[in-house]
Amino acid sequence: MNNKENIEKLYTSGDLPDDGLISLITIMDKEDEELIYSYAREVREKYYGKEVYLRGLIEFSNYCKNDCKYCGIRRSNENASRYRLSTEEILECCDKGYALGFRTFVLQSGEDLFYTNEKICDIVSRIKANHPDCAVTLSIGEKTREEYQAYFDAGADRYLLREETSNPIHYGKLHPPELSIKNRKQCLYDLKDIGYQVGCGIMVGSPYQTPENIVEDLRFMQDLKPHMIGIGPFIHHKDTPFRDMPDGTLKDTLHLLAILRLMFPHILLPATTALGTIHPLGRELGIKAGANVVMPNLSPRGVRGKYLLYDGKICTGDEAAECRSCMERRIASTGYQVVVSRGDYRA
Ligand code: SAM
């Protein structure tokens, strides 16, 4: 089949054989792009209308016990200037965010054992007590099932944990030997089983990634059936072993966003900060390729420039209110509209 036929089949059936997916991942011309983006928009509008959901991102610690080779906050990066937010500071970010119309708070950090289970549960339950109409998302890495259960019981609604790559050999090239894809996947299945709305995902164009790896990821996602899928381009960081590796591209990321929208019509799909970093209009183009979520930064201005996963990260100097209004304008320019809503998954 040619790509036009592949796109028609993906649109009508939500799936393709591996070779069709590889063809879409590797070779799409301008006409194919127009077609797949227009189908992606049609499908997202069927389930979510013109709505774009805001997630207020609070990057509360950049300490990390892990040493992922791609990540700027890996433990062996001695140039990273480390910080932690106190519970009070995190709660203040949420209060500020609430006043700005955020109804989801995403608490993200490196794997920082300073935040014990008790601390995380306390933070989650206090946010929920202050803002019962809001969803709390955690993105704090690999934990035991019991720990995930405790956070859930404290009120956490959602959890983001990208698998990064489903392929064990590729996984081994990106991570230190003590981390395994087996455990990462188990975490995702545990989270799902506990009752979280679960987000998985990958970096597009990560070092050594092949089109076959991406297809393996899509198959894993079909098995997991996540509620959210976070993808963004890999971007090098000057103080990591991957400092000289090429970045993922805008085009490859947009293509994959559209493929994901057609394979997972109901999915919550962010146009990520990394996408906005590789191109000034990356997030707007992401929305036009089928994304329906954006994640403006709610972290205090003083620490933003320190949560540097990759070089050139945007929005490190702005106040939360500036980010919020900038995002509103950007989304309006795409013909879509940010809404004050938890933005839950619609089955
Ligand atoms: N520690 C938690 C975890 O492992 O899930 C959450 C924080 S981690 C920094 C969040 C995500 O940042 C990772 O899942 C990874 O995909 C992304 N990331 C890290 N380094 C990156 C890079 N150089 N380029 C693009 N994305 C990156």
Short mmCIF file of C-alpha atoms and ligand atoms in Angstrom, two decimals:
data_model
loop_
_atom_site.label_atom_id
_atom_site.label_comp_id
_atom_site.label_asym_id
_atom_site.label_seq_id
_atom_site.Cartn_x
_atom_site.Cartn_y
_atom_site.Cartn_z
CA MET A 1 0.00 0.00 0.00
CA ASN A 2 1.15 3.57 -0.57
CA ASN A 3 1.05 6.12 2.23
CA LYS A 4 -2.26 7.61 1.17
CA GLU A 5 -3.81 4.15 1.49
CA ASN A 6 -1.99 3.60 4.80
CA ILE A 7 -3.44 6.83 6.18
CA GLU A 8 -6.97 5.98 4.98
CA LYS A 9 -6.71 2.54 6.61
CA LEU A 10 -5.35 3.97 9.86
CA TYR A 11 -8.17 6.50 9.92
CA THR A 12 -10.92 3.97 9.28
CA SER A 13 -9.60 1.04 11.36
CA GLY A 14 -7.25 2.62 13.94
CA ASP A 15 -4.44 0.22 13.10
CA LEU A 16 -1.97 -0.88 10.44
CA PRO A 17 0.46 -3.76 9.98
CA ASP A 18 4.01 -3.00 11.08
CA ASP A 19 5.24 -2.24 7.56
CA GLY A 20 2.49 0.35 7.05
CA LEU A 21 3.41 2.07 10.31
CA ILE A 22 7.09 2.05 9.39
CA SER A 23 6.27 3.60 6.04
CA LEU A 24 4.32 6.41 7.78
CA ILE A 25 7.08 6.94 10.33
CA THR A 26 9.84 7.13 7.73
CA ILE A 27 8.38 8.68 4.57
CA MET A 28 5.54 11.14 4.50
CA ASP A 29 5.42 13.82 1.82
CA LYS A 30 3.60 17.15 2.10
CA GLU A 31 0.32 15.70 0.79
CA ASP A 32 0.46 12.77 3.21
CA GLU A 33 1.07 15.21 6.06
CA GLU A 34 -1.91 17.39 5.15
CA LEU A 35 -4.10 14.32 4.97
CA ILE A 36 -3.02 12.72 8.24
CA TYR A 37 -3.17 16.02 10.17
CA SER A 38 -6.68 16.75 8.90
CA TYR A 39 -7.88 13.26 9.91
CA ALA A 40 -6.16 13.66 13.29
CA ARG A 41 -7.99 16.93 13.89
CA GLU A 42 -11.30 15.41 12.81
CA VAL A 43 -10.87 12.52 15.27
CA ARG A 44 -9.80 14.69 18.21
CA GLU A 45 -12.73 17.06 17.57
CA LYS A 46 -15.14 14.13 17.55
CA TYR A 47 -14.21 13.33 21.18
CA TYR A 48 -12.88 16.60 22.61
CA GLY A 49 -14.32 19.32 20.34
CA LYS A 50 -12.10 22.38 20.16
CA GLU A 51 -11.02 22.10 23.79
CA VAL A 52 -7.38 22.17 24.85
CA TYR A 53 -6.63 21.22 28.46
CA LEU A 54 -4.13 22.99 30.65
CA ARG A 55 -1.89 21.13 33.08
CA GLY A 56 0.03 23.25 35.56
CA LEU A 57 3.50 21.75 35.79
CA ILE A 58 5.31 22.07 39.11
CA GLU A 59 8.91 20.87 38.87
CA PHE A 60 9.47 20.49 42.60
CA SER A 61 12.96 18.92 42.74
CA ASN A 62 15.80 18.35 40.32
CA TYR A 63 17.69 15.94 42.56
CA CYS A 64 17.80 12.48 41.00
CA LYS A 65 19.27 9.18 42.09
CA ASN A 66 19.27 7.90 38.51
CA ASP A 67 21.82 8.39 35.79
CA CYS A 68 19.87 8.27 32.54
CA LYS A 69 22.28 9.11 29.76
CA TYR A 70 20.02 11.63 28.02
CA CYS A 71 18.88 13.66 31.01
CA GLY A 72 20.35 16.95 32.23
CA ILE A 73 19.38 16.31 35.86
CA ARG A 74 21.08 12.88 35.99
CA ARG A 75 22.91 12.36 39.25
CA SER A 76 26.39 12.56 37.79
CA ASN A 77 25.85 15.99 36.24
CA GLU A 78 27.85 18.03 38.68
CA ASN A 79 27.07 21.25 36.84
CA ALA A 80 23.37 21.01 37.68
CA SER A 81 22.40 23.49 40.37
CA ARG A 82 20.12 21.44 42.62
CA TYR A 83 16.97 22.65 44.39
CA ARG A 84 13.97 21.33 46.27
CA LEU A 85 10.63 23.06 46.89
CA SER A 86 9.07 22.84 50.33
CA THR A 87 5.52 21.61 50.83
CA GLU A 88 4.43 25.19 51.44
CA GLU A 89 6.04 26.37 48.20
CA ILE A 90 4.32 23.59 46.24
CA LEU A 91 0.96 24.49 47.79
CA GLU A 92 1.52 28.14 46.91
CA CYS A 93 2.16 27.21 43.27
CA CYS A 94 -1.17 25.36 43.25
CA ASP A 95 -3.03 28.31 44.79
CA LYS A 96 -1.55 30.63 42.18
CA GLY A 97 -2.40 28.13 39.45
CA TYR A 98 -5.95 27.73 40.67
CA ALA A 99 -6.51 31.48 40.47
CA LEU A 100 -5.21 31.37 36.90
CA GLY A 101 -7.73 28.69 35.91
CA PHE A 102 -5.68 25.51 36.25
CA ARG A 103 -7.64 22.47 37.39
CA THR A 104 -4.83 19.91 37.08
CA PHE A 105 -1.49 20.08 38.83
CA VAL A 106 1.36 17.90 37.64
CA LEU A 107 4.02 17.35 40.28
CA GLN A 108 7.23 16.30 38.58
CA SER A 109 10.73 15.69 39.91
CA GLY A 110 13.82 13.59 39.60
CA GLU A 111 13.79 10.44 41.71
CA ASP A 112 14.50 12.24 44.95
CA LEU A 113 14.32 10.13 48.10
CA PHE A 114 14.21 13.26 50.26
CA TYR A 115 10.46 13.18 49.54
CA THR A 116 9.43 10.16 51.56
CA ASN A 117 6.09 8.47 51.00
CA GLU A 118 4.70 10.36 53.96
CA LYS A 119 5.80 13.68 52.43
CA ILE A 120 4.32 12.87 49.02
CA CYS A 121 1.04 11.70 50.56
CA ASP A 122 0.89 14.81 52.72
CA ILE A 123 1.48 17.09 49.71
CA VAL A 124 -1.13 15.28 47.61
CA SER A 125 -3.78 15.24 50.32
CA ARG A 126 -3.26 18.92 51.14
CA ILE A 127 -3.61 19.93 47.49
CA LYS A 128 -6.80 17.89 47.24
CA ALA A 129 -8.14 19.43 50.48
CA ASN A 130 -7.42 22.96 49.23
CA HIS A 131 -8.71 22.32 45.71
CA PRO A 132 -11.14 19.38 45.69
CA ASP A 133 -12.22 20.14 42.13
CA CYS A 134 -8.67 19.63 40.79
CA ALA A 135 -6.81 16.56 39.59
CA VAL A 136 -3.34 15.79 40.91
CA THR A 137 -0.88 14.08 38.60
CA LEU A 138 2.38 12.64 39.86
CA SER A 139 5.47 12.15 37.72
CA ILE A 140 8.14 11.04 40.16
CA GLY A 141 9.47 7.87 38.61
CA GLU A 142 9.62 4.21 39.52
CA LYS A 143 8.18 3.18 42.91
CA THR A 144 6.81 -0.02 44.41
CA ARG A 145 3.18 -0.97 43.94
CA GLU A 146 2.58 -0.27 47.64
CA GLU A 147 3.96 3.26 47.25
CA TYR A 148 1.80 3.93 44.20
CA GLN A 149 -1.20 2.63 46.16
CA ALA A 150 -0.43 4.99 49.08
CA TYR A 151 -0.28 8.05 46.80
CA PHE A 152 -3.54 6.97 45.15
CA ASP A 153 -5.21 6.55 48.54
CA ALA A 154 -3.97 10.03 49.47
CA GLY A 155 -5.86 11.39 46.45
CA ALA A 156 -3.52 11.28 43.44
CA ASP A 157 -5.57 10.86 40.27
CA ARG A 158 -3.03 10.42 37.50
CA TYR A 159 0.55 9.27 36.97
CA LEU A 160 2.98 9.99 34.15
CA LEU A 161 5.80 7.57 33.53
CA ARG A 162 7.26 7.37 30.07
CA GLU A 163 8.56 3.94 29.17
CA GLU A 164 11.15 5.84 27.00
CA THR A 165 11.51 2.78 24.73
CA SER A 166 9.91 -0.66 24.89
CA ASN A 167 12.85 -2.42 23.35
CA PRO A 168 15.21 -3.91 25.97
CA ILE A 169 18.36 -3.43 23.88
CA HIS A 170 17.50 0.16 23.06
CA TYR A 171 16.52 0.73 26.70
CA GLY A 172 19.95 -0.48 27.76
CA LYS A 173 21.65 2.06 25.49
CA LEU A 174 19.80 4.96 27.12
CA HIS A 175 19.95 3.89 30.75
CA PRO A 176 22.40 2.63 33.36
CA PRO A 177 22.39 -1.14 33.97
CA GLU A 178 20.41 -0.93 37.22
CA LEU A 179 17.32 0.30 35.34
CA SER A 180 15.26 -2.12 33.23
CA ILE A 181 12.36 -1.85 30.84
CA LYS A 182 10.84 -4.86 32.59
CA ASN A 183 10.44 -2.89 35.79
CA ARG A 184 9.35 0.28 33.98
CA LYS A 185 6.57 -1.63 32.24
CA GLN A 186 5.58 -3.37 35.47
CA CYS A 187 5.22 0.06 37.11
CA LEU A 188 2.88 1.15 34.33
CA TYR A 189 0.74 -1.98 34.62
CA ASP A 190 0.62 -1.58 38.43
CA LEU A 191 -0.46 2.05 38.12
CA LYS A 192 -3.21 1.10 35.70
CA ASP A 193 -4.37 -1.72 37.91
CA ILE A 194 -4.55 0.54 40.97
CA GLY A 195 -6.92 2.85 39.11
CA TYR A 196 -4.78 5.81 38.06
CA GLN A 197 -5.28 7.57 34.76
CA VAL A 198 -1.92 6.59 33.31
CA GLY A 199 0.39 8.36 30.89
CA CYS A 200 3.27 6.64 29.10
CA GLY A 201 5.44 7.86 26.24
CA ILE A 202 8.77 8.13 24.48
CA MET A 203 11.28 10.66 23.21
CA VAL A 204 11.20 10.97 19.43
CA GLY A 205 14.64 10.62 17.85
CA SER A 206 16.35 9.42 21.01
CA PRO A 207 19.89 8.15 20.34
CA TYR A 208 19.96 4.75 18.53
CA GLN A 209 16.16 4.72 18.06
CA THR A 210 14.99 2.91 14.93
CA PRO A 211 11.56 3.03 13.23
CA GLU A 212 11.11 -0.58 14.38
CA ASN A 213 11.63 0.56 17.98
CA ILE A 214 8.82 3.09 17.57
CA VAL A 215 6.50 0.40 16.20
CA GLU A 216 7.36 -1.75 19.22
CA ASP A 217 6.36 1.20 21.40
CA LEU A 218 3.06 1.57 19.59
CA ARG A 219 2.37 -2.14 20.14
CA PHE A 220 3.21 -1.80 23.84
CA MET A 221 0.83 1.17 24.08
CA GLN A 222 -1.92 -0.88 22.42
CA ASP A 223 -1.45 -3.47 25.14
CA LEU A 224 -1.24 -0.99 28.05
CA LYS A 225 -4.15 1.16 26.85
CA PRO A 226 -2.97 4.35 28.57
CA HIS A 227 -5.12 7.45 29.07
CA MET A 228 -2.32 9.83 28.09
CA ILE A 229 0.72 9.56 25.83
CA GLY A 230 3.51 12.09 26.22
CA ILE A 231 5.93 12.35 23.33
CA GLY A 232 8.46 15.03 22.55
CA PRO A 233 11.71 15.25 20.64
CA PHE A 234 14.93 14.16 22.29
CA ILE A 235 17.09 17.28 22.74
CA HIS A 236 20.74 16.94 23.73
CA HIS A 237 22.10 18.37 26.97
CA LYS A 238 25.67 19.63 27.00
CA ASP A 239 26.56 17.92 30.29
CA THR A 240 25.42 14.39 29.41
CA PRO A 241 27.04 11.51 27.50
CA PHE A 242 24.64 12.29 24.62
CA ARG A 243 25.90 15.87 24.22
CA ASP A 244 26.92 15.25 20.59
CA MET A 245 23.89 13.23 19.55
CA PRO A 246 21.48 14.75 17.00
CA ASP A 247 18.17 16.08 18.29
CA GLY A 248 14.80 14.62 17.34
CA THR A 249 12.99 16.61 14.67
CA LEU A 250 9.81 18.66 14.53
CA LYS A 251 8.50 16.69 11.57
CA ASP A 252 9.06 13.25 13.11
CA THR A 253 7.30 14.37 16.29
CA LEU A 254 4.32 15.86 14.43
CA HIS A 255 3.98 12.72 12.32
CA LEU A 256 3.96 10.54 15.40
CA LEU A 257 1.41 12.78 17.17
CA ALA A 258 -0.97 12.34 14.24
CA ILE A 259 -0.37 8.57 14.09
CA LEU A 260 -1.07 8.33 17.83
CA ARG A 261 -4.30 10.32 17.51
CA LEU A 262 -5.55 7.92 14.84
CA MET A 263 -4.47 4.79 16.73
CA PHE A 264 -5.77 6.06 20.10
CA PRO A 265 -8.69 8.38 19.27
CA HIS A 266 -9.58 9.13 22.92
CA ILE A 267 -6.07 9.79 24.13
CA LEU A 268 -4.96 12.90 26.03
CA LEU A 269 -2.00 14.02 24.00
CA PRO A 270 0.23 16.92 25.06
CA ALA A 271 2.04 19.31 22.76
CA THR A 272 5.14 19.33 24.96
CA THR A 273 7.63 21.99 26.02
CA ALA A 274 10.35 20.05 24.17
CA LEU A 275 8.32 20.47 20.97
CA GLY A 276 8.11 24.20 21.67
CA THR A 277 11.85 24.23 22.23
CA ILE A 278 12.89 22.77 18.86
CA HIS A 279 10.59 25.15 16.95
CA PRO A 280 9.04 28.46 18.01
CA LEU A 281 5.61 27.28 16.87
CA GLY A 282 6.15 23.62 17.81
CA ARG A 283 3.29 23.44 20.29
CA GLU A 284 0.82 25.16 17.95
CA LEU A 285 1.78 22.76 15.18
CA GLY A 286 1.39 19.89 17.66
CA ILE A 287 -2.18 20.99 18.39
CA LYS A 288 -2.86 21.10 14.65
CA ALA A 289 -1.48 17.55 14.34
CA GLY A 290 -3.91 16.11 16.91
CA ALA A 291 -2.62 17.09 20.37
CA ASN A 292 -5.15 18.37 22.93
CA VAL A 293 -3.15 19.18 26.08
CA VAL A 294 -0.54 21.81 26.99
CA MET A 295 1.49 21.98 30.17
CA PRO A 296 2.50 25.52 31.12
CA ASN A 297 5.01 25.88 33.90
CA LEU A 298 3.82 26.82 37.40
CA SER A 299 7.20 26.41 39.12
CA PRO A 300 8.49 29.51 40.93
CA ARG A 301 10.56 31.67 38.59
CA GLY A 302 13.65 31.33 40.78
CA VAL A 303 14.01 27.59 40.10
CA ARG A 304 12.78 27.27 36.53
CA GLY A 305 16.16 27.75 34.98
CA LYS A 306 17.44 24.83 37.04
CA TYR A 307 15.07 22.09 35.86
CA LEU A 308 17.06 21.67 32.68
CA LEU A 309 16.51 18.27 31.13
CA TYR A 310 17.93 19.48 27.81
CA ASP A 311 19.60 22.56 26.33
CA GLY A 312 17.61 25.63 25.27
CA LYS A 313 14.46 24.89 27.30
CA ILE A 314 11.86 27.63 26.75
CA CYS A 315 9.80 29.58 29.32
CA THR A 316 12.47 29.50 32.03
CA GLY A 317 12.21 33.23 32.75
CA ASP A 318 8.45 33.80 32.81
CA GLU A 319 5.96 34.13 35.64
CA ALA A 320 3.07 31.65 35.82
CA ALA A 321 0.58 34.32 34.78
CA GLU A 322 2.67 35.22 31.71
CA CYS A 323 2.87 31.54 30.71
CA ARG A 324 -0.86 31.19 31.10
CA SER A 325 -1.77 34.16 28.92
CA CYS A 326 0.92 33.38 26.37
CA MET A 327 -0.47 29.86 26.07
CA GLU A 328 -4.02 31.11 25.70
CA ARG A 329 -2.95 33.34 22.81
CA ARG A 330 -0.93 30.61 21.17
CA ILE A 331 -3.77 28.10 21.31
CA ALA A 332 -6.33 30.65 20.10
CA SER A 333 -4.11 31.18 17.04
CA THR A 334 -4.66 27.52 16.10
CA GLY A 335 -8.45 27.79 16.12
CA TYR A 336 -8.69 25.80 19.37
CA GLN A 337 -9.39 27.08 22.86
CA VAL A 338 -7.95 26.48 26.32
CA VAL A 339 -10.64 25.67 28.87
CA VAL A 340 -10.91 25.78 32.67
CA SER A 341 -11.40 22.07 33.29
CA ARG A 342 -9.77 19.01 34.84
CA GLY A 343 -9.68 17.64 31.32
CA ASP A 344 -10.32 14.01 32.20
CA TYR A 345 -10.06 11.15 29.74
CA ARG A 346 -13.26 10.65 27.77
CA ALA A 347 -13.93 6.97 27.13
N1 SAM B 1 11.90 11.14 37.15
C1 SAM B 1 10.63 10.98 36.54
C2 SAM B 1 10.66 9.89 35.50
O1 SAM B 1 11.70 9.29 35.30
O2 SAM B 1 9.62 9.59 34.91
C3 SAM B 1 10.10 12.27 35.93
C4 SAM B 1 11.08 13.29 35.48
S1 SAM B 1 11.88 12.89 33.94
C5 SAM B 1 13.09 14.15 33.87
C6 SAM B 1 10.64 13.39 32.76
C7 SAM B 1 10.88 13.07 31.30
O3 SAM B 1 11.80 13.98 30.75
C8 SAM B 1 11.46 11.73 30.97
O4 SAM B 1 10.47 10.75 30.97
C9 SAM B 1 12.10 11.95 29.60
O5 SAM B 1 11.35 11.39 28.55
C10 SAM B 1 12.17 13.48 29.48
N2 SAM B 1 13.55 13.91 29.16
C11 SAM B 1 14.64 13.74 29.91
N3 SAM B 1 15.75 14.18 29.25
C12 SAM B 1 15.32 14.60 28.04
C13 SAM B 1 16.00 15.13 26.89
N4 SAM B 1 17.32 15.27 26.86
N5 SAM B 1 15.24 15.47 25.81
C14 SAM B 1 13.90 15.32 25.84
N6 SAM B 1 13.22 14.82 26.89
C15 SAM B 1 13.91 14.45 27.98
#
